[in-house]
Short mmCIF file of C-alpha atoms and ligand atoms in Angstrom, two decimals:
data_model
loop_
_atom_site.label_atom_id
_atom_site.label_comp_id
_atom_site.label_asym_id
_atom_site.label_seq_id
_atom_site.Cartn_x
_atom_site.Cartn_y
_atom_site.Cartn_z
CA UNK F 1 -64.35 -118.42 27.77
CA UNK F 2 -67.24 -120.04 25.90
CA UNK F 3 -66.00 -123.48 27.03
CA UNK F 4 -65.91 -122.35 30.67
CA UNK F 5 -69.43 -120.90 30.41
CA UNK F 6 -70.63 -124.20 28.97
CA UNK F 7 -69.06 -126.09 31.89
CA UNK F 8 -70.71 -123.74 34.41
CA UNK F 9 -74.08 -124.28 32.68
CA UNK F 10 -73.62 -128.08 32.82
CA UNK F 11 -72.68 -127.84 36.48
CA UNK F 12 -75.75 -125.73 37.19
CA UNK F 13 -77.92 -128.33 35.40
CA UNK F 14 -76.62 -131.01 37.71
CA UNK F 15 -77.84 -129.10 40.74
CA UNK F 16 -81.22 -130.08 42.13
CA UNK F 17 -82.79 -126.64 42.73
CA UNK F 18 -85.52 -128.08 44.96
CA UNK F 19 -82.71 -128.73 47.39
CA UNK F 20 -81.26 -125.25 47.02
CA UNK F 21 -83.44 -123.77 49.78
CA UNK F 22 -82.32 -126.47 52.21
CA UNK F 23 -78.70 -126.08 51.14
CA UNK F 24 -78.83 -122.29 51.47
CA UNK F 25 -79.54 -122.71 55.18
CA UNK F 26 -76.30 -124.63 55.58
CA UNK F 27 -73.90 -122.85 53.22
CA UNK F 28 -73.50 -119.34 51.78
CA UNK F 29 -74.57 -119.94 48.16
CA UNK F 30 -73.23 -116.58 47.01
CA UNK F 31 -69.79 -117.56 48.30
CA UNK F 32 -70.07 -120.99 46.55
CA UNK F 33 -71.02 -119.39 43.23
CA UNK F 34 -68.18 -116.89 43.58
CA UNK F 35 -65.73 -119.76 44.11
CA UNK F 36 -67.16 -121.68 41.14
CA UNK F 37 -66.78 -118.66 38.83
CA UNK F 38 -63.06 -118.49 39.73
CA UNK F 39 -62.44 -122.14 38.87
CA UNK F 40 -60.41 -123.04 35.80
CA UNK F 41 -61.61 -125.64 33.26
CA UNK F 42 -59.93 -128.62 35.00
CA UNK F 43 -61.30 -127.66 38.43
CA UNK F 44 -64.79 -127.30 36.96
CA UNK F 45 -64.55 -130.75 35.36
CA UNK F 46 -63.53 -132.22 38.72
CA UNK F 47 -66.38 -130.48 40.54
CA UNK F 48 -68.81 -131.84 37.93
CA UNK F 49 -67.43 -135.33 38.37
CA UNK F 50 -67.88 -135.07 42.14
CA UNK F 51 -71.46 -133.85 41.79
CA UNK F 52 -72.59 -136.20 39.04
CA UNK F 53 -70.26 -139.18 39.38
CA UNK F 54 -72.24 -141.04 42.04
CA UNK F 55 -75.38 -140.87 39.89
CA UNK F 56 -73.80 -142.72 36.95
CA UNK F 57 -74.51 -146.46 37.00
CA UNK F 58 -71.84 -148.51 35.28
CA UNK F 59 -73.19 -151.36 33.20
CA UNK F 60 -71.07 -154.37 34.20
CA UNK F 61 -69.71 -156.60 31.44
CA UNK F 62 -71.66 -159.83 30.88
CA UNK F 63 -70.55 -162.73 33.09
CA UNK F 64 -68.38 -165.00 31.00
CA UNK F 65 -67.13 -168.15 32.72
CA UNK F 66 -65.76 -169.59 29.46
CA UNK F 67 -62.82 -167.18 29.43
CA UNK F 68 -60.66 -169.05 26.91
CA UNK F 69 -63.66 -169.83 24.70
CA UNK F 70 -63.18 -173.58 24.92
CA UNK F 71 -66.87 -174.06 24.16
CA UNK F 72 -66.31 -172.47 20.75
CA UNK F 73 -64.74 -175.81 19.82
CA UNK F 74 -68.13 -177.55 20.05
CA UNK F 75 -70.06 -178.28 16.88
CA UNK F 76 -73.20 -176.15 16.34
CA UNK F 77 -75.35 -179.22 17.18
CA UNK F 78 -73.47 -179.87 20.44
CA UNK F 79 -73.62 -176.20 21.37
CA UNK F 80 -77.38 -176.23 20.77
CA UNK F 81 -77.77 -179.28 23.01
CA UNK F 82 -75.65 -177.62 25.70
CA UNK F 83 -77.84 -174.52 25.66
CA UNK F 84 -81.02 -176.61 25.66
CA UNK F 85 -79.80 -178.46 28.76
CA UNK F 86 -78.73 -175.20 30.40
CA UNK F 87 -82.13 -173.67 29.76
CA UNK F 88 -83.89 -176.73 31.20
CA UNK F 89 -81.72 -176.69 34.32
CA UNK F 90 -82.20 -172.96 34.88
CA UNK F 91 -85.97 -173.22 34.54
CA UNK F 92 -86.83 -176.60 36.02
CA UNK F 93 -84.06 -177.54 38.43
CA UNK F 94 -82.59 -174.35 39.88
CA UNK F 95 -85.86 -173.10 41.41
CA UNK F 96 -86.46 -176.29 43.42
CA UNK F 97 -83.06 -177.64 44.45
CA UNK F 98 -82.50 -175.66 47.63
CA UNK F 99 -85.85 -176.85 49.00
CA UNK F 100 -85.05 -180.51 48.31
CA UNK F 101 -81.45 -180.16 49.47
CA UNK F 102 -82.68 -178.81 52.80
CA UNK F 103 -85.22 -181.61 53.17
CA UNK F 104 -82.67 -184.30 52.27
CA UNK F 105 -85.11 -185.60 49.62
CA UNK F 106 -84.97 -186.45 45.92
CA UNK F 107 -87.22 -184.50 43.49
CA UNK F 108 -88.87 -187.48 41.79
CA UNK F 109 -91.05 -185.17 39.70
CA UNK F 110 -87.91 -184.31 37.70
CA UNK F 111 -87.32 -187.84 36.43
CA UNK F 112 -89.71 -187.73 33.42
CA UNK F 113 -88.42 -184.27 32.48
CA UNK F 114 -84.81 -185.46 32.71
CA UNK F 115 -85.75 -188.41 30.51
CA UNK F 116 -86.96 -186.01 27.81
CA UNK F 117 -83.47 -184.53 27.58
CA UNK F 118 -82.33 -187.90 26.26
CA UNK F 119 -78.84 -187.71 27.78
CA UNK F 120 -78.61 -190.95 29.78
CA UNK F 121 -75.93 -193.30 28.52
CA UNK F 122 -74.99 -190.51 26.11
CA UNK F 123 -71.74 -192.07 24.88
CA UNK F 124 -72.99 -195.62 24.41
CA UNK F 125 -73.83 -197.06 20.98
CA UNK F 126 -77.26 -198.65 20.52
CA UNK F 127 -79.90 -199.52 23.13
CA UNK F 128 -81.55 -196.14 22.57
CA UNK F 129 -78.36 -194.27 23.55
CA UNK F 130 -77.10 -191.28 21.57
CA UNK F 131 -73.64 -192.64 20.71
CA UNK F 132 -72.25 -189.15 21.35
CA UNK F 133 -68.72 -188.02 22.12
CA UNK F 134 -67.06 -188.12 25.54
CA UNK F 135 -66.46 -184.40 25.15
CA UNK F 136 -70.19 -183.71 24.95
CA UNK F 137 -70.84 -186.17 27.77
CA UNK F 138 -68.45 -184.07 29.86
CA UNK F 139 -70.16 -180.85 28.86
CA UNK F 140 -73.47 -182.36 29.98
CA UNK F 141 -72.01 -183.35 33.37
CA UNK F 142 -70.60 -179.86 33.75
CA UNK F 143 -73.92 -178.18 32.91
CA UNK F 144 -75.69 -180.30 35.54
CA UNK F 145 -72.93 -179.61 38.07
CA UNK F 146 -73.23 -175.87 37.41
CA UNK F 147 -76.81 -175.89 38.63
CA UNK F 148 -76.82 -178.78 41.09
CA UNK F 149 -74.08 -181.31 41.86
CA UNK F 150 -76.64 -183.66 43.47
CA UNK F 151 -78.72 -184.06 40.32
CA UNK F 152 -75.45 -184.34 38.38
CA UNK F 153 -74.42 -187.17 40.73
CA UNK F 154 -77.78 -188.91 40.33
CA UNK F 155 -77.22 -188.92 36.57
CA UNK F 156 -73.56 -189.89 36.93
CA UNK F 157 -74.52 -192.98 38.93
CA UNK F 158 -77.37 -193.92 36.58
CA UNK F 159 -75.68 -193.16 33.30
CA UNK F 160 -72.00 -193.82 34.04
CA UNK F 161 -71.63 -196.28 36.89
CA UNK F 162 -74.76 -198.44 36.57
CA UNK F 163 -75.38 -198.35 32.81
CA UNK F 164 -71.63 -198.26 32.22
CA UNK F 165 -71.11 -201.51 34.18
CA UNK F 166 -73.78 -203.28 32.15
CA UNK F 167 -72.56 -201.80 28.85
CA UNK F 168 -68.94 -202.73 29.61
CA UNK F 169 -69.40 -206.05 31.45
CA UNK F 170 -72.90 -207.33 30.65
CA UNK F 171 -74.17 -210.03 28.29
CA UNK F 172 -76.17 -209.05 25.22
CA UNK F 173 -79.35 -210.26 26.94
CA UNK F 174 -78.59 -208.10 30.01
CA UNK F 175 -77.92 -205.07 27.81
CA UNK F 176 -81.19 -205.59 25.94
CA UNK F 177 -83.12 -205.97 29.17
CA UNK F 178 -81.69 -203.02 31.11
CA UNK F 179 -80.06 -200.37 28.95
CA UNK F 180 -83.12 -199.14 26.98
CA UNK F 181 -85.36 -198.61 30.06
CA UNK F 182 -82.45 -197.15 32.02
CA UNK F 183 -81.71 -194.78 29.15
CA UNK F 184 -85.35 -193.61 29.37
CA UNK F 185 -85.03 -193.40 33.17
CA UNK F 186 -87.91 -195.84 33.55
CA UNK F 187 -85.55 -198.09 35.51
CA UNK F 188 -83.05 -196.67 37.95
CA UNK F 189 -79.64 -198.12 38.73
CA UNK F 190 -77.06 -197.92 41.52
CA UNK F 191 -73.45 -199.06 41.90
CA UNK F 192 -72.28 -200.84 45.06
CA UNK F 193 -68.54 -201.07 45.55
CA UNK F 194 -67.68 -199.27 48.82
CA UNK F 195 -68.24 -201.03 52.13
CA UNK F 196 -68.54 -199.75 55.71
CA UNK F 197 -65.02 -200.98 56.51
CA UNK F 198 -63.46 -200.82 53.02
CA UNK F 199 -63.43 -197.59 51.01
CA UNK F 200 -60.10 -196.68 49.45
CA UNK F 201 -58.85 -200.24 49.78
CA UNK F 202 -61.47 -201.96 47.60
CA UNK F 203 -58.84 -203.18 45.10
CA UNK F 204 -57.61 -205.94 47.35
CA UNK F 205 -59.88 -205.86 50.32
CA UNK F 206 -63.57 -206.35 49.45
CA UNK F 207 -65.27 -208.26 52.26
CA UNK F 208 -68.60 -208.77 50.49
CA UNK F 209 -68.52 -212.31 49.20
CA UNK F 210 -70.19 -214.37 46.49
CA UNK F 211 -70.40 -218.14 46.29
CA UNK F 212 -71.64 -220.18 43.37
CA UNK F 213 -74.27 -222.83 44.24
CA UNK F 214 -76.69 -224.97 42.24
CA UNK F 215 -79.46 -222.45 42.98
CA UNK F 216 -77.36 -219.48 41.80
CA UNK F 217 -74.96 -217.08 43.54
CA UNK F 218 -75.18 -216.34 47.26
CA UNK F 219 -74.03 -212.84 48.26
CA UNK F 220 -73.18 -211.74 51.80
CA UNK F 221 -71.89 -208.42 53.13
CA UNK F 222 -72.63 -204.70 53.29
CA UNK F 223 -72.22 -201.77 50.89
CA UNK F 224 -72.06 -198.20 52.16
CA UNK F 225 -72.75 -194.85 50.46
CA UNK F 226 -74.54 -196.35 47.49
CA UNK F 227 -76.14 -193.46 45.57
CA UNK F 228 -79.73 -193.93 44.28
CA UNK F 229 -79.94 -197.29 46.07
CA UNK F 230 -82.89 -196.39 48.31
CA UNK F 231 -85.16 -196.31 45.26
CA UNK F 232 -83.20 -198.04 42.49
CA UNK F 233 -84.59 -201.03 40.61
CA UNK F 234 -81.18 -202.65 40.38
CA UNK F 235 -77.79 -202.26 42.06
CA UNK F 236 -74.53 -203.45 40.54
CA UNK F 237 -72.86 -205.30 43.41
CA UNK F 238 -69.14 -206.06 43.40
CA UNK F 239 -68.19 -209.08 45.52
CA UNK F 240 -65.20 -211.35 46.08
CA UNK F 241 -65.66 -214.94 44.92
CA UNK F 242 -64.95 -217.33 47.81
CA UNK F 243 -63.72 -219.92 45.32
CA UNK F 244 -61.17 -218.02 43.18
CA UNK F 245 -60.78 -214.83 45.32
CA UNK F 246 -61.54 -212.64 42.26
CA UNK F 247 -63.98 -209.69 42.23
CA UNK F 248 -67.18 -210.36 40.30
CA UNK F 249 -70.09 -208.10 39.38
CA UNK F 250 -73.83 -208.81 39.75
CA UNK F 251 -77.09 -207.15 38.81
CA UNK F 252 -79.02 -207.32 42.06
CA UNK F 253 -82.72 -206.54 41.79
CA UNK F 254 -84.42 -204.72 44.63
CA UNK F 255 -86.83 -207.65 45.10
CA UNK F 256 -84.04 -210.23 45.44
CA UNK F 257 -84.44 -212.16 48.69
CA UNK F 258 -81.83 -211.10 51.25
CA UNK F 259 -81.38 -207.57 49.82
CA UNK F 260 -82.20 -204.58 52.06
CA UNK F 261 -81.35 -200.86 52.05
CA UNK F 262 -81.28 -198.26 54.80
CA UNK F 263 -81.05 -194.57 53.91
CA UNK F 264 -77.94 -192.71 55.15
CA UNK F 265 -79.31 -189.59 56.82
CA UNK F 266 -77.92 -186.25 57.98
CA UNK F 267 -75.26 -185.68 55.30
CA UNK F 268 -73.83 -182.17 55.03
CA UNK F 269 -73.17 -182.49 51.28
CA UNK F 270 -75.08 -183.70 48.20
CA UNK F 271 -78.17 -183.96 50.36
CA UNK F 272 -80.44 -184.60 47.38
CA UNK F 273 -78.51 -187.76 46.50
CA UNK F 274 -80.10 -190.68 48.30
CA UNK F 275 -77.22 -192.77 49.64
CA UNK F 276 -77.94 -196.15 51.15
CA UNK F 277 -76.38 -198.75 53.38
CA UNK F 278 -77.10 -202.07 51.67
CA UNK F 279 -77.15 -205.34 53.54
CA UNK F 280 -76.90 -208.61 51.64
CA UNK F 281 -77.89 -211.62 53.74
CA UNK F 282 -77.64 -214.86 51.79
CA UNK F 283 -78.93 -212.80 48.88
CA UNK F 284 -79.69 -215.15 45.99
CA UNK F 285 -78.76 -213.92 42.51
CA UNK F 286 -79.35 -216.11 39.44
CA UNK F 287 -76.43 -216.85 37.11
CA UNK F 288 -78.27 -214.88 34.41
CA UNK F 289 -77.80 -211.73 36.54
CA UNK F 290 -74.05 -212.15 36.96
CA UNK F 291 -72.11 -209.78 34.68
CA UNK F 292 -70.17 -212.24 32.50
CA UNK F 293 -67.36 -209.79 31.65
CA UNK F 294 -66.74 -208.65 35.24
CA UNK F 295 -64.29 -211.25 36.46
CA UNK F 296 -61.52 -209.30 38.19
CA UNK F 297 -61.13 -205.91 39.86
CA UNK F 298 -59.54 -204.68 36.62
CA UNK F 299 -63.01 -204.79 35.07
CA UNK F 300 -64.34 -202.60 37.88
CA UNK F 301 -61.48 -200.16 37.25
CA UNK F 302 -62.45 -199.91 33.56
CA UNK F 303 -65.84 -198.60 34.59
CA UNK F 304 -64.34 -196.21 37.16
CA UNK F 305 -61.92 -194.77 34.61
CA UNK F 306 -64.83 -193.54 32.50
CA UNK F 307 -66.76 -192.16 35.42
CA UNK F 308 -63.79 -190.42 37.08
CA UNK F 309 -63.46 -188.30 33.97
CA UNK F 310 -67.15 -187.43 34.40
CA UNK F 311 -66.58 -186.44 38.03
CA UNK F 312 -63.80 -184.06 36.94
CA UNK F 313 -66.25 -182.40 34.54
CA UNK F 314 -68.91 -182.24 37.24
CA UNK F 315 -66.43 -180.47 39.51
CA UNK F 316 -65.85 -177.92 36.74
CA UNK F 317 -69.60 -177.30 36.68
CA UNK F 318 -69.79 -176.97 40.47
CA UNK F 319 -66.92 -174.47 40.45
CA UNK F 320 -68.45 -172.54 37.57
CA UNK F 321 -71.84 -172.28 39.28
CA UNK F 322 -70.21 -170.89 42.42
CA UNK F 323 -67.98 -168.48 40.46
CA UNK F 324 -70.83 -167.09 38.35
CA UNK F 325 -73.10 -166.56 41.35
CA UNK F 326 -70.30 -164.96 43.37
CA UNK F 327 -69.25 -162.63 40.55
CA UNK F 328 -72.83 -161.51 40.02
CA UNK F 329 -73.20 -160.86 43.74
CA UNK F 330 -70.03 -158.75 43.93
CA UNK F 331 -71.28 -156.61 41.04
CA UNK F 332 -74.57 -155.88 42.84
CA UNK F 333 -73.47 -155.66 46.46
CA UNK F 334 -72.29 -152.22 47.52
CA UNK F 335 -70.15 -151.29 50.52
CA UNK F 336 -68.54 -147.91 51.20
CA UNK F 337 -70.78 -146.57 48.41
CA UNK F 338 -69.27 -148.79 45.71
CA UNK F 339 -69.87 -152.27 44.27
CA UNK F 340 -67.59 -154.64 46.17
CA UNK F 341 -66.40 -155.93 42.74
CA UNK F 342 -64.52 -152.65 42.41
CA UNK F 343 -62.25 -153.43 45.39
CA UNK F 344 -58.79 -154.75 44.60
CA UNK F 345 -58.88 -157.50 47.21
CA UNK F 346 -62.23 -158.81 45.92
CA UNK F 347 -60.94 -158.74 42.33
CA UNK F 348 -57.98 -160.81 43.47
CA UNK F 349 -60.35 -163.53 44.70
CA UNK F 350 -62.37 -163.36 41.47
CA UNK F 351 -59.26 -163.68 39.32
CA UNK F 352 -57.93 -166.60 41.39
CA UNK F 353 -61.29 -168.32 40.89
CA UNK F 354 -61.31 -167.67 37.14
CA UNK F 355 -57.68 -168.80 36.73
CA UNK F 356 -58.40 -172.14 38.36
CA UNK F 357 -61.69 -172.54 36.53
CA UNK F 358 -60.04 -171.84 33.18
CA UNK F 359 -57.22 -174.29 33.91
CA UNK F 360 -59.80 -176.93 34.84
CA UNK F 361 -61.88 -176.32 31.72
CA UNK F 362 -58.94 -176.61 29.37
CA UNK F 363 -57.70 -179.72 31.17
CA UNK F 364 -61.01 -181.60 30.98
CA UNK F 365 -61.42 -180.64 27.34
CA UNK F 366 -58.14 -182.35 26.51
CA UNK F 367 -59.04 -185.25 28.81
CA UNK F 368 -62.19 -185.90 26.79
CA UNK F 369 -60.33 -185.55 23.51
CA UNK F 370 -58.01 -188.32 24.75
CA UNK F 371 -61.08 -190.35 25.67
CA UNK F 372 -62.59 -189.84 22.23
CA UNK F 373 -59.27 -190.85 20.66
CA UNK F 374 -59.41 -194.01 22.81
CA UNK F 375 -56.18 -193.01 24.56
CA UNK F 376 -57.52 -192.39 28.07
CA UNK F 377 -55.45 -194.06 30.78
CA UNK F 378 -56.26 -194.46 34.48
CA UNK F 379 -53.66 -191.85 35.39
CA UNK F 380 -55.20 -189.31 32.98
CA UNK F 381 -58.61 -189.66 34.61
CA UNK F 382 -57.11 -189.66 38.12
CA UNK F 383 -55.03 -186.53 37.50
CA UNK F 384 -58.11 -184.67 36.26
CA UNK F 385 -60.18 -185.89 39.19
CA UNK F 386 -57.54 -184.78 41.71
CA UNK F 387 -56.84 -181.39 40.12
CA UNK F 388 -60.44 -180.41 39.39
CA UNK F 389 -61.94 -181.44 42.73
CA UNK F 390 -59.07 -179.82 44.66
CA UNK F 391 -59.33 -176.55 42.74
CA UNK F 392 -63.12 -176.63 43.06
CA UNK F 393 -62.76 -176.65 46.83
CA UNK F 394 -60.68 -173.49 46.56
CA UNK F 395 -63.11 -171.80 44.16
CA UNK F 396 -66.25 -172.50 46.19
CA UNK F 397 -64.49 -171.33 49.34
CA UNK F 398 -63.49 -168.01 47.74
CA UNK F 399 -66.99 -167.66 46.27
CA UNK F 400 -68.42 -167.94 49.77
CA UNK F 401 -65.83 -165.55 51.13
CA UNK F 402 -66.57 -162.68 48.73
CA UNK F 403 -70.24 -162.94 49.68
CA UNK F 404 -69.65 -162.30 53.36
CA UNK F 405 -72.44 -163.62 55.60
CA UNK F 406 -74.78 -164.18 52.67
CA UNK F 407 -72.30 -166.76 51.41
CA UNK F 408 -73.61 -169.25 53.95
CA UNK F 409 -77.28 -168.71 53.08
CA UNK F 410 -78.72 -171.29 50.67
CA UNK F 411 -80.84 -168.68 48.85
CA UNK F 412 -77.68 -166.95 47.54
CA UNK F 413 -76.75 -170.09 45.62
CA UNK F 414 -73.18 -170.62 46.72
CA UNK F 415 -73.49 -172.37 50.10
CA UNK F 416 -74.83 -175.56 48.46
CA UNK F 417 -71.82 -175.69 46.10
CA UNK F 418 -69.50 -175.15 49.05
CA UNK F 419 -70.94 -178.15 50.87
CA UNK F 420 -71.33 -180.38 47.80
CA UNK F 421 -67.71 -179.85 46.73
CA UNK F 422 -66.65 -181.78 49.84
CA UNK F 423 -68.37 -184.98 48.72
CA UNK F 424 -67.19 -184.70 45.12
CA UNK F 425 -63.67 -184.33 46.50
CA UNK F 426 -63.95 -187.69 48.31
CA UNK F 427 -66.03 -189.97 46.13
CA UNK F 428 -64.80 -192.05 43.17
CA UNK F 429 -61.39 -192.20 44.81
CA UNK F 430 -60.07 -189.67 47.29
CA UNK F 431 -57.32 -187.19 46.45
CA UNK F 432 -54.77 -189.51 48.03
CA UNK F 433 -55.86 -192.61 46.12
CA UNK F 434 -56.02 -190.82 42.75
CA UNK F 435 -52.65 -189.18 43.48
CA UNK F 436 -51.18 -192.63 44.17
CA UNK F 437 -52.48 -193.82 40.78
CA UNK F 438 -50.73 -190.88 39.06
CA UNK F 439 -47.63 -191.31 41.27
CA UNK F 440 -47.34 -194.98 40.29
CA UNK F 441 -47.60 -194.02 36.64
CA UNK F 442 -44.90 -191.33 36.69
CA UNK F 443 -42.41 -193.08 38.99
CA UNK F 444 -42.99 -196.74 38.29
CA UNK F 445 -43.28 -197.29 42.06
CA UNK F 446 -46.59 -198.30 43.62
CA UNK F 447 -46.95 -196.53 46.97
CA UNK F 448 -50.41 -197.78 47.87
CA UNK F 449 -49.31 -199.60 51.00
P1 FAD Q 501 -61.22 -194.24 53.64
O1 FAD Q 501 -60.87 -195.22 52.61
O2 FAD Q 501 -61.46 -194.75 55.01
O3 FAD Q 501 -60.18 -193.09 53.67
C1 FAD Q 501 -60.04 -192.15 54.75
C2 FAD Q 501 -58.83 -191.27 54.46
O4 FAD Q 501 -57.63 -192.08 54.39
C3 FAD Q 501 -58.94 -190.56 53.11
O5 FAD Q 501 -58.39 -189.29 53.22
C4 FAD Q 501 -58.08 -191.42 52.20
O6 FAD Q 501 -57.56 -190.72 51.11
C5 FAD Q 501 -56.96 -191.82 53.17
N1 FAD Q 501 -56.27 -193.03 52.71
C6 FAD Q 501 -56.77 -194.29 52.55
N2 FAD Q 501 -55.83 -195.10 52.08
C7 FAD Q 501 -54.69 -194.37 51.92
C8 FAD Q 501 -53.38 -194.65 51.46
N3 FAD Q 501 -53.01 -195.86 51.03
N4 FAD Q 501 -52.48 -193.63 51.46
C9 FAD Q 501 -52.83 -192.38 51.84
N5 FAD Q 501 -54.06 -192.07 52.29
C10 FAD Q 501 -54.97 -193.05 52.31
N6 FAD Q 501 -69.32 -195.70 46.72
C11 FAD Q 501 -69.95 -196.59 45.89
O7 FAD Q 501 -69.52 -197.73 45.75
N7 FAD Q 501 -71.06 -196.22 45.20
C12 FAD Q 501 -71.59 -194.98 45.29
O8 FAD Q 501 -72.61 -194.67 44.65
C13 FAD Q 501 -70.96 -194.02 46.16
N8 FAD Q 501 -71.48 -192.78 46.31
C14 FAD Q 501 -70.93 -191.94 47.24
C15 FAD Q 501 -71.53 -190.71 47.50
C16 FAD Q 501 -71.05 -189.89 48.50
C17 FAD Q 501 -71.75 -188.62 48.80
C18 FAD Q 501 -69.89 -190.26 49.22
C19 FAD Q 501 -69.32 -189.38 50.29
C20 FAD Q 501 -69.26 -191.45 48.94
C21 FAD Q 501 -69.77 -192.31 47.96
N9 FAD Q 501 -69.19 -193.54 47.72
C22 FAD Q 501 -69.80 -194.45 46.87
C23 FAD Q 501 -68.01 -193.98 48.48
C24 FAD Q 501 -66.73 -193.30 48.10
O9 FAD Q 501 -66.25 -193.76 46.87
C25 FAD Q 501 -65.74 -193.47 49.27
O10 FAD Q 501 -66.20 -192.63 50.32
C26 FAD Q 501 -64.32 -193.16 48.92
O11 FAD Q 501 -63.81 -194.10 48.01
C27 FAD Q 501 -63.41 -193.11 50.16
O12 FAD Q 501 -63.60 -194.22 50.97
P2 FAD Q 501 -63.89 -194.01 52.52
O13 FAD Q 501 -64.93 -192.99 52.68
O14 FAD Q 501 -64.17 -195.36 53.11
O15 FAD Q 501 -62.56 -193.41 53.14
#
């Protein structure tokens, strides 16, 4: 009896008596009270739940995109660096990227701030570089991708493709001249392999040529899609030697006679990245600017192997950024009087996203461990590139879907990832080309042509 009285008192407390007058015009309150007094304990509890339930705000669990705690494997120093980079990106990059993405422009004001992070050429030894692990290099790429895949790509080109070519294939004098200022982002680099008519088929089909003369090397041809090239100080140009038919690499300075760049406009992905169409017309390059250890396409592939692993990590970041933003949105957005995150069909999307993201994270972790153990093969990097960029496309698409119409608005921070995932999927070897590399490795049959 006492328990029932207590329940009735609690129920009465939940009633807003200022509303009672209004309510009394609509219902017979005496009849309602009579009915309430006849209720048993369970019925009273249910009535209380109905009256008070909608007022209770559930506190959602914190968003955790590292579901299998792979980051717990980082050393305390690496974890601190990761969080420092994350903090920088949240504060300095996130607030401005949509504006620049929309304008198809690069935020040059970020360059000195990026330099302070000291992450360029992170894995290289000497020349002002950190000499860090590939694992941490991947984490860095992922953190950048999580906030903006364009800025991540800018760094990937500078740090991996351009610095990587010089570090791997350059002379000591070239390394001394270029790597320290590139590490400090005082000099910017680009990497020119793809051509207007030759993309996937660069291995055997480069049409850009080089010819040795008494005055130096003469380069002729065009390079398409070259990231950073509209403002870079140097571009690594890969060209076929007319004398021995082998691919050679050159450091081409922006002031070299015969070198010109035209910006590629109107992209629908990675709009912050400044891609250029380079034309080389009897472009004279001195012998001192030829990369002495880039003498066949195999040397180019060595550089790409390192950077493909980085692209896989960047895709993980892109997917994570989209997942986190989408999850947060579904927790806030209400339809039918409830957060949409409480609907089964929405949770299915969220779980599909997290499953793929977790699989990607664990895969790239092992990939980098292989790299740090010096066991990375082309097919390892290609498999990671294929899997991560393919799954990222699925994740960003679901992220957009659970956000309804707002999913296509830049300000909700998923639309940019959706678009950018398309470019990441295609560059540094398409899905087909990287699949063929893995296919050749597992079957022993090359199916390229
Ligand atoms: P294509 O080679 O014409 O391919 C078209 C389609 O055919 C693809 O689906 C491809 O997979 C398929 N295909 C081709 N061959 C086969 C085959 N044998 N079997 C089955 N399918 C096949 N390049 C640089 O050198 N430096 C850069 O900095 C750079 N940055 C880039 C940035 C962006 C945003 C983009 C989009 C590209 C960039 N690229 C860069 C170029 C990029 O690497 C190429 O776009 C990519 O290698 C694909 O070449 P392609 O676009 O010419 O496509």
